[in-house]
Coordinates of C-alpha atoms and ligand atoms in Angstrom, one line a residue:
M1 CA 186.0 109.5 220.8
I2 CA 186.5 111.3 217.5
T3 CA 186.1 115.0 217.9
L4 CA 184.9 116.0 214.4
S5 CA 183.3 114.0 211.6
I6 CA 183.4 115.6 208.2
I7 CA 180.6 114.4 206.0
V8 CA 180.9 114.9 202.3
P9 CA 177.9 113.9 200.0
L10 CA 179.1 113.5 196.4
F11 CA 177.6 112.6 193.0
N12 CA 180.1 112.5 190.2
E13 CA 182.7 114.9 191.5
R14 CA 185.8 112.9 190.6
E15 CA 188.0 115.9 189.6
S16 CA 187.4 117.8 192.9
I17 CA 188.0 114.9 195.4
A18 CA 191.8 115.0 195.7
E19 CA 191.9 118.8 196.1
L20 CA 189.0 118.8 198.6
I21 CA 190.9 116.3 200.8
N22 CA 194.0 118.3 200.7
E23 CA 192.1 121.5 201.7
L24 CA 190.4 119.6 204.4
S25 CA 193.6 118.3 205.8
V26 CA 195.1 121.7 205.8
A27 CA 192.0 123.3 207.5
L28 CA 191.8 120.4 210.1
G29 CA 195.5 120.6 210.9
D30 CA 195.1 124.2 212.0
R31 CA 196.3 124.6 215.6
E32 CA 193.7 127.2 216.4
L33 CA 190.9 124.9 215.2
Q34 CA 192.3 122.1 217.3
E35 CA 192.7 124.2 220.4
L36 CA 189.0 125.1 220.4
F37 CA 188.5 121.7 222.0
S38 CA 189.7 120.8 225.4
H39 CA 190.7 117.3 224.7
P40 CA 193.1 115.9 222.0
F41 CA 191.7 116.6 218.6
S42 CA 190.9 113.8 216.1
H43 CA 188.8 113.7 213.1
E44 CA 187.3 111.4 210.4
I45 CA 186.3 112.2 206.8
V46 CA 183.2 110.2 205.7
M47 CA 182.7 110.5 202.0
I48 CA 179.2 109.3 200.8
D49 CA 179.3 108.4 197.1
D50 CA 175.8 108.9 196.1
G51 CA 175.8 106.5 193.1
S52 CA 178.5 108.3 191.1
T53 CA 179.2 106.7 187.6
D54 CA 182.4 108.7 187.0
G55 CA 184.7 106.6 189.2
S56 CA 184.6 109.0 192.1
A57 CA 184.6 106.0 194.6
E58 CA 187.7 104.7 193.0
V59 CA 189.5 108.0 193.4
I60 CA 188.5 108.0 197.2
K61 CA 189.6 104.3 197.6
S62 CA 193.0 105.2 196.1
L63 CA 193.3 108.0 198.7
T64 CA 192.4 106.1 201.8
S65 CA 195.8 104.7 202.5
S66 CA 197.5 108.0 202.5
T67 CA 194.7 109.9 204.3
P68 CA 194.1 109.0 208.0
G69 CA 190.5 108.9 208.9
L70 CA 189.2 108.8 205.3
K71 CA 186.1 106.5 205.0
L72 CA 183.8 105.7 202.2
I73 CA 180.1 104.7 201.8
S74 CA 179.0 103.9 198.3
F75 CA 175.3 103.9 197.5
Q76 CA 173.9 101.4 195.0
K77 CA 172.5 104.2 192.9
N78 CA 171.8 107.9 193.2
F79 CA 169.5 108.4 196.1
G80 CA 170.0 112.2 196.5
K81 CA 171.8 114.5 198.7
T82 CA 169.4 114.1 201.6
A83 CA 169.9 110.3 201.7
A84 CA 173.7 110.8 201.5
L85 CA 173.6 113.2 204.5
S86 CA 171.4 110.9 206.4
A87 CA 173.9 108.0 205.9
G88 CA 176.7 110.2 207.0
F89 CA 174.9 111.4 210.1
R90 CA 174.1 107.8 211.1
V91 CA 177.7 106.6 210.9
A92 CA 179.4 109.7 212.2
G93 CA 181.4 108.9 215.3
G94 CA 182.4 112.5 216.0
E95 CA 181.2 114.6 219.0
F96 CA 180.7 117.3 216.3
V97 CA 179.7 117.0 212.7
C98 CA 180.5 119.1 209.8
T99 CA 178.9 118.7 206.3
I100 CA 180.5 120.2 203.2
D101 CA 179.8 119.9 199.5
A102 CA 182.4 118.1 197.5
D103 CA 182.6 120.4 194.5
L104 CA 185.0 122.9 196.2
Q105 CA 182.4 125.7 196.3
D106 CA 182.5 125.7 200.1
D107 CA 185.8 126.6 201.6
P108 CA 187.2 124.3 204.3
A109 CA 188.9 127.3 205.8
S110 CA 185.4 128.4 207.0
I111 CA 185.0 125.4 209.2
K112 CA 186.9 127.1 212.1
P113 CA 184.8 130.2 212.4
L114 CA 181.7 127.9 212.2
L115 CA 183.0 125.7 215.0
Q116 CA 183.7 128.8 217.1
K117 CA 180.2 130.0 216.8
L118 CA 179.0 126.4 217.6
L119 CA 181.0 126.4 220.7
E120 CA 179.5 129.6 221.9
G121 CA 176.3 127.6 222.7
N122 CA 174.7 126.6 219.5
D123 CA 173.6 123.2 218.2
L124 CA 173.7 124.0 214.5
V125 CA 175.6 126.7 212.8
S126 CA 174.8 127.2 209.1
G127 CA 177.1 128.9 206.6
W128 CA 175.8 132.0 204.9
K129 CA 176.9 132.3 201.4
R130 CA 176.9 136.0 201.6
H131 CA 178.7 136.5 198.3
R132 CA 177.4 133.5 196.4
R133 CA 179.4 132.6 193.3
D134 CA 176.7 131.0 191.3
P135 CA 174.8 132.1 188.2
L136 CA 171.7 134.4 188.6
T137 CA 169.4 131.5 187.6
K138 CA 170.5 130.1 191.0
T139 CA 170.9 133.2 193.2
I140 CA 167.6 134.8 192.5
P141 CA 165.4 131.7 193.2
S142 CA 167.5 131.1 196.2
K143 CA 166.8 134.5 197.6
F144 CA 163.1 133.9 197.0
F145 CA 163.3 130.5 198.7
N146 CA 165.0 131.8 201.7
T147 CA 162.7 134.8 202.1
V148 CA 159.5 132.6 201.8
T149 CA 161.0 130.1 204.2
R150 CA 161.9 132.7 206.7
L151 CA 158.4 134.2 206.4
F152 CA 156.5 131.0 207.1
T153 CA 158.8 129.4 209.7
G154 CA 160.0 132.4 211.6
L155 CA 163.6 131.1 211.4
R156 CA 165.8 134.2 211.2
I157 CA 168.8 133.1 209.1
H158 CA 169.7 134.3 205.6
D159 CA 170.9 131.1 203.9
I160 CA 168.9 128.0 205.0
N161 CA 170.4 125.5 202.3
C162 CA 174.2 126.1 202.6
G163 CA 176.1 122.9 202.1
L164 CA 178.6 123.9 204.8
K165 CA 177.1 123.5 208.3
V166 CA 178.4 122.3 211.7
Y167 CA 176.4 120.3 214.3
R168 CA 176.5 118.9 217.6
S169 CA 176.2 115.1 217.0
S170 CA 173.2 114.9 219.3
L171 CA 171.4 117.1 216.7
S172 CA 172.6 115.5 213.5
R173 CA 171.6 112.0 214.8
S174 CA 168.2 113.0 215.7
L175 CA 167.4 114.4 212.2
E176 CA 164.8 112.3 210.2
L177 CA 165.1 113.3 206.7
H178 CA 163.4 112.1 203.6
G179 CA 162.6 113.6 200.2
D180 CA 164.9 116.5 199.6
M181 CA 164.6 117.8 203.0
H182 CA 168.2 118.6 203.6
R183 CA 167.3 122.1 202.4
Y184 CA 165.2 122.6 205.5
I185 CA 167.5 121.1 208.1
P186 CA 167.8 124.4 210.1
V187 CA 164.0 124.7 210.1
L188 CA 163.6 121.2 211.4
A189 CA 166.4 121.7 214.0
A190 CA 164.8 124.8 215.3
W191 CA 161.4 123.2 215.4
N192 CA 163.0 120.4 217.6
G193 CA 164.1 123.1 220.0
F194 CA 167.8 123.2 218.9
R195 CA 169.7 126.5 218.8
V196 CA 170.5 127.5 215.3
G197 CA 173.1 130.2 214.4
E198 CA 174.8 131.4 211.2
V199 CA 178.2 132.7 210.1
A200 CA 179.2 134.2 206.8
V201 CA 181.4 131.8 204.8
S202 CA 183.4 132.2 201.7
H203 CA 181.9 130.7 198.5
R204 CA 183.7 129.9 195.3
P205 CA 182.5 129.2 191.7
R206 CA 182.2 125.6 190.7
K207 CA 185.6 124.6 189.3
F208 CA 184.8 121.2 187.9
G209 CA 181.7 119.4 186.6
T210 CA 178.2 120.8 186.6
T211 CA 175.5 121.5 189.2
K212 CA 173.4 118.5 190.1
Y213 CA 170.3 120.6 190.5
G214 CA 168.4 121.8 187.4
A215 CA 165.0 123.4 187.1
G216 CA 163.3 120.4 188.7
R217 CA 164.5 121.6 192.1
F218 CA 161.8 124.2 192.1
L219 CA 159.0 121.7 192.1
S220 CA 160.5 119.3 194.4
G221 CA 161.5 122.2 196.6
L222 CA 157.9 123.3 196.8
F223 CA 156.5 119.9 197.8
D224 CA 159.2 119.5 200.4
F225 CA 158.3 122.9 201.7
L226 CA 154.8 121.9 202.1
A227 CA 155.9 118.7 203.8
V228 CA 158.2 120.6 206.1
L229 CA 155.4 123.0 207.0
F230 CA 153.1 120.1 207.7
I231 CA 155.7 118.1 209.6
T232 CA 156.9 121.1 211.8
R233 CA 153.3 122.0 212.7
Y234 CA 151.4 118.7 212.8
F235 CA 153.8 115.7 212.5
R236 CA 153.4 114.7 216.2
R237 CA 149.7 115.4 216.1
P238 CA 148.2 114.7 212.6
I239 CA 144.7 114.5 214.1
H240 CA 144.8 118.1 214.9
F241 CA 145.2 119.0 211.2
F242 CA 142.9 116.4 209.7
G243 CA 140.6 116.3 212.6
M244 CA 139.9 120.0 212.4
A245 CA 139.3 119.9 208.7
G246 CA 137.2 116.8 209.1
L247 CA 135.2 118.4 211.9
I248 CA 134.5 121.6 209.9
S249 CA 133.4 119.5 206.9
F250 CA 131.3 117.2 208.9
L251 CA 129.5 119.8 210.8
A252 CA 128.8 121.8 207.6
G253 CA 127.4 118.6 206.0
F254 CA 125.4 117.8 209.0
G255 CA 123.9 121.3 209.2
I256 CA 123.0 121.1 205.5
S257 CA 121.4 117.7 205.8
L258 CA 119.5 118.8 208.9
Y259 CA 118.2 121.8 207.0
V260 CA 117.0 119.8 204.1
T261 CA 115.5 117.1 206.3
L262 CA 113.5 119.7 208.4
D263 CA 112.4 121.5 205.1
K264 CA 111.1 118.2 204.0
I265 CA 109.3 117.3 207.2
F266 CA 107.8 120.7 208.1
N267 CA 107.4 122.4 204.6
N268 CA 107.0 119.2 202.7
H269 CA 109.4 120.4 200.2
F270 CA 110.6 118.0 197.5
I271 CA 114.3 117.6 198.3
S272 CA 115.8 114.9 196.1
N273 CA 116.4 117.3 193.2
R274 CA 118.2 120.0 195.2
P275 CA 122.0 120.3 194.7
I276 CA 122.4 121.4 198.3
L277 CA 121.3 117.9 199.4
F278 CA 124.3 116.4 197.5
L279 CA 126.7 119.1 198.9
G280 CA 125.5 118.0 202.4
I281 CA 126.2 114.3 201.8
L282 CA 129.5 115.1 200.2
L283 CA 130.7 117.2 203.1
L284 CA 129.6 114.4 205.6
I285 CA 131.6 111.7 203.9
L286 CA 134.5 114.0 203.4
G287 CA 134.5 114.8 207.1
V288 CA 134.5 111.2 208.1
Q289 CA 137.3 110.5 205.7
L290 CA 139.5 113.3 206.8
F291 CA 138.9 112.3 210.4
S292 CA 140.0 108.7 209.7
T293 CA 143.0 109.9 207.8
G294 CA 144.0 111.8 210.9
L295 CA 143.7 108.7 213.0
L296 CA 145.8 106.7 210.5
G297 CA 148.3 109.6 210.5
E298 CA 148.5 109.3 214.4
M299 CA 149.3 105.6 214.0
L300 CA 151.9 106.2 211.4
S301 CA 153.7 109.0 213.2
I302 CA 154.3 106.6 216.1
S303 CA 155.9 104.0 214.1
A304 CA 157.6 105.5 211.1
P305 CA 161.0 103.7 210.7
P306 CA 164.1 105.6 209.7
E307 CA 165.4 102.7 207.6
S308 CA 164.9 101.9 203.9
R309 CA 165.8 105.4 202.7
F310 CA 169.1 104.2 201.2
A311 CA 170.7 100.9 200.1
I312 CA 174.4 100.6 200.6
K313 CA 176.6 99.0 198.0
E314 CA 179.9 98.9 200.0
T315 CA 181.6 100.6 202.9
Q316 CA 185.3 101.1 203.8
N317 CA 187.1 101.7 206.9
L318 CA 184.0 101.8 209.1
T319 CA 184.3 100.4 212.7
N320 CA 182.2 97.5 213.6
L321 CA 179.8 99.8 215.5
Q322 CA 179.5 102.1 212.5
E323 CA 178.8 99.1 210.3
Q324 CA 176.0 98.1 212.6
N325 CA 174.6 101.6 212.7
I326 CA 174.5 102.0 209.0
S327 CA 173.0 98.7 208.1
S328 CA 170.4 98.3 210.9
Ligands
UDP1 N1 175.0 115.7 195.5 C1 174.8 114.5 196.0 N2 173.8 113.8 195.4 C2 172.9 114.4 194.5 C3 173.1 115.7 194.1 C4 174.2 116.4 194.6 O1 175.5 113.9 196.8 O2 172.0 113.7 194.1 C5 176.2 116.5 196.1 C6 177.1 117.1 195.0 O3 178.0 116.2 194.6 C7 177.7 118.2 195.8 C8 176.6 118.7 196.8 O4 175.6 117.6 196.8 O5 178.8 117.8 196.6 C9 175.9 119.9 196.3 O6 175.5 119.8 194.9 P1 175.7 120.8 193.8 O7 177.1 121.5 193.9 O8 175.4 120.2 192.5 O9 174.5 122.0 194.2 P2 174.7 123.6 193.9 O10 175.9 124.0 194.6 O11 174.7 123.7 192.4 O12 173.4 124.1 194.6
MG2 MG1 177.8 123.3 194.3

């Protein structure tokens, strides 16, 4: 069995690839790192080309013959970092898995301390970009994002969305990610009962190319945040969310309708011109609808398939089993 699978999501990072692979080879060749494991160390590097149009895939292919364990998955088009990571997690054959950005901002030398911390009894160890080398337009929103997420989820780590993380494969395989949810992996992991730790890692300025995330990240980040909050609280029991809201609405509507009806019967008040009658009807209908949405949610949550979140253009160097896993 492979000891460590390195997963690299990349989108138009042609200039960085060769250097990254060199740095990874040096880091993985480190004796101390290899001796962390009791059995002989082996690794694979799975690069997921997320629809690059700059020839990144060609660069990777040209390096496969000279780089043992280098594998490639090319997406048909750009599906986003979350999809790329999901594909990587699904094919990873390693007992342990490490994700790293392709743009050389994460330092492969930090993999060793992360693994050390993992082996101390964690299931996921996230890097903490303590000295983050990015413009203020990134670092300030990121601080805000981390603080809000910490507040709402109770997860006590500083840097939730660091590209550099190590996992036990039992955890990485179990992750069901969609949207841009890679940002919340530690939250989802902790919610599933896994032990999450963090280690400060070195971070470097972007050397080539530009960031793939503009201002649009804030909006999609917000929606994913709501989705994650919902999922982590109610995914396995949607009826508890919708059912409660539906019940409150229904009871309020019922109370109002009862009141107007009694008012009509006993006081003979004219009721069809009273706004409160309409409110009562509205709340009754809303209540029933919320309740049925909850029931539908229950059915969906049982049968949500993990497939169809990415379509693969080609793969290289995967074993038969990996092929099956990725295309099923
Ligand atoms: N990435 C990707 N698909 C995307 C966007 C980004 O695979 O749609 C990769 C990108 O190539 C890089 C990593 O995700 O390896 C992090 O992206 P980036 O460096 O642009 O994010 P930043 O560091 O600016 O937050
Ligand atoms: Mg980057």
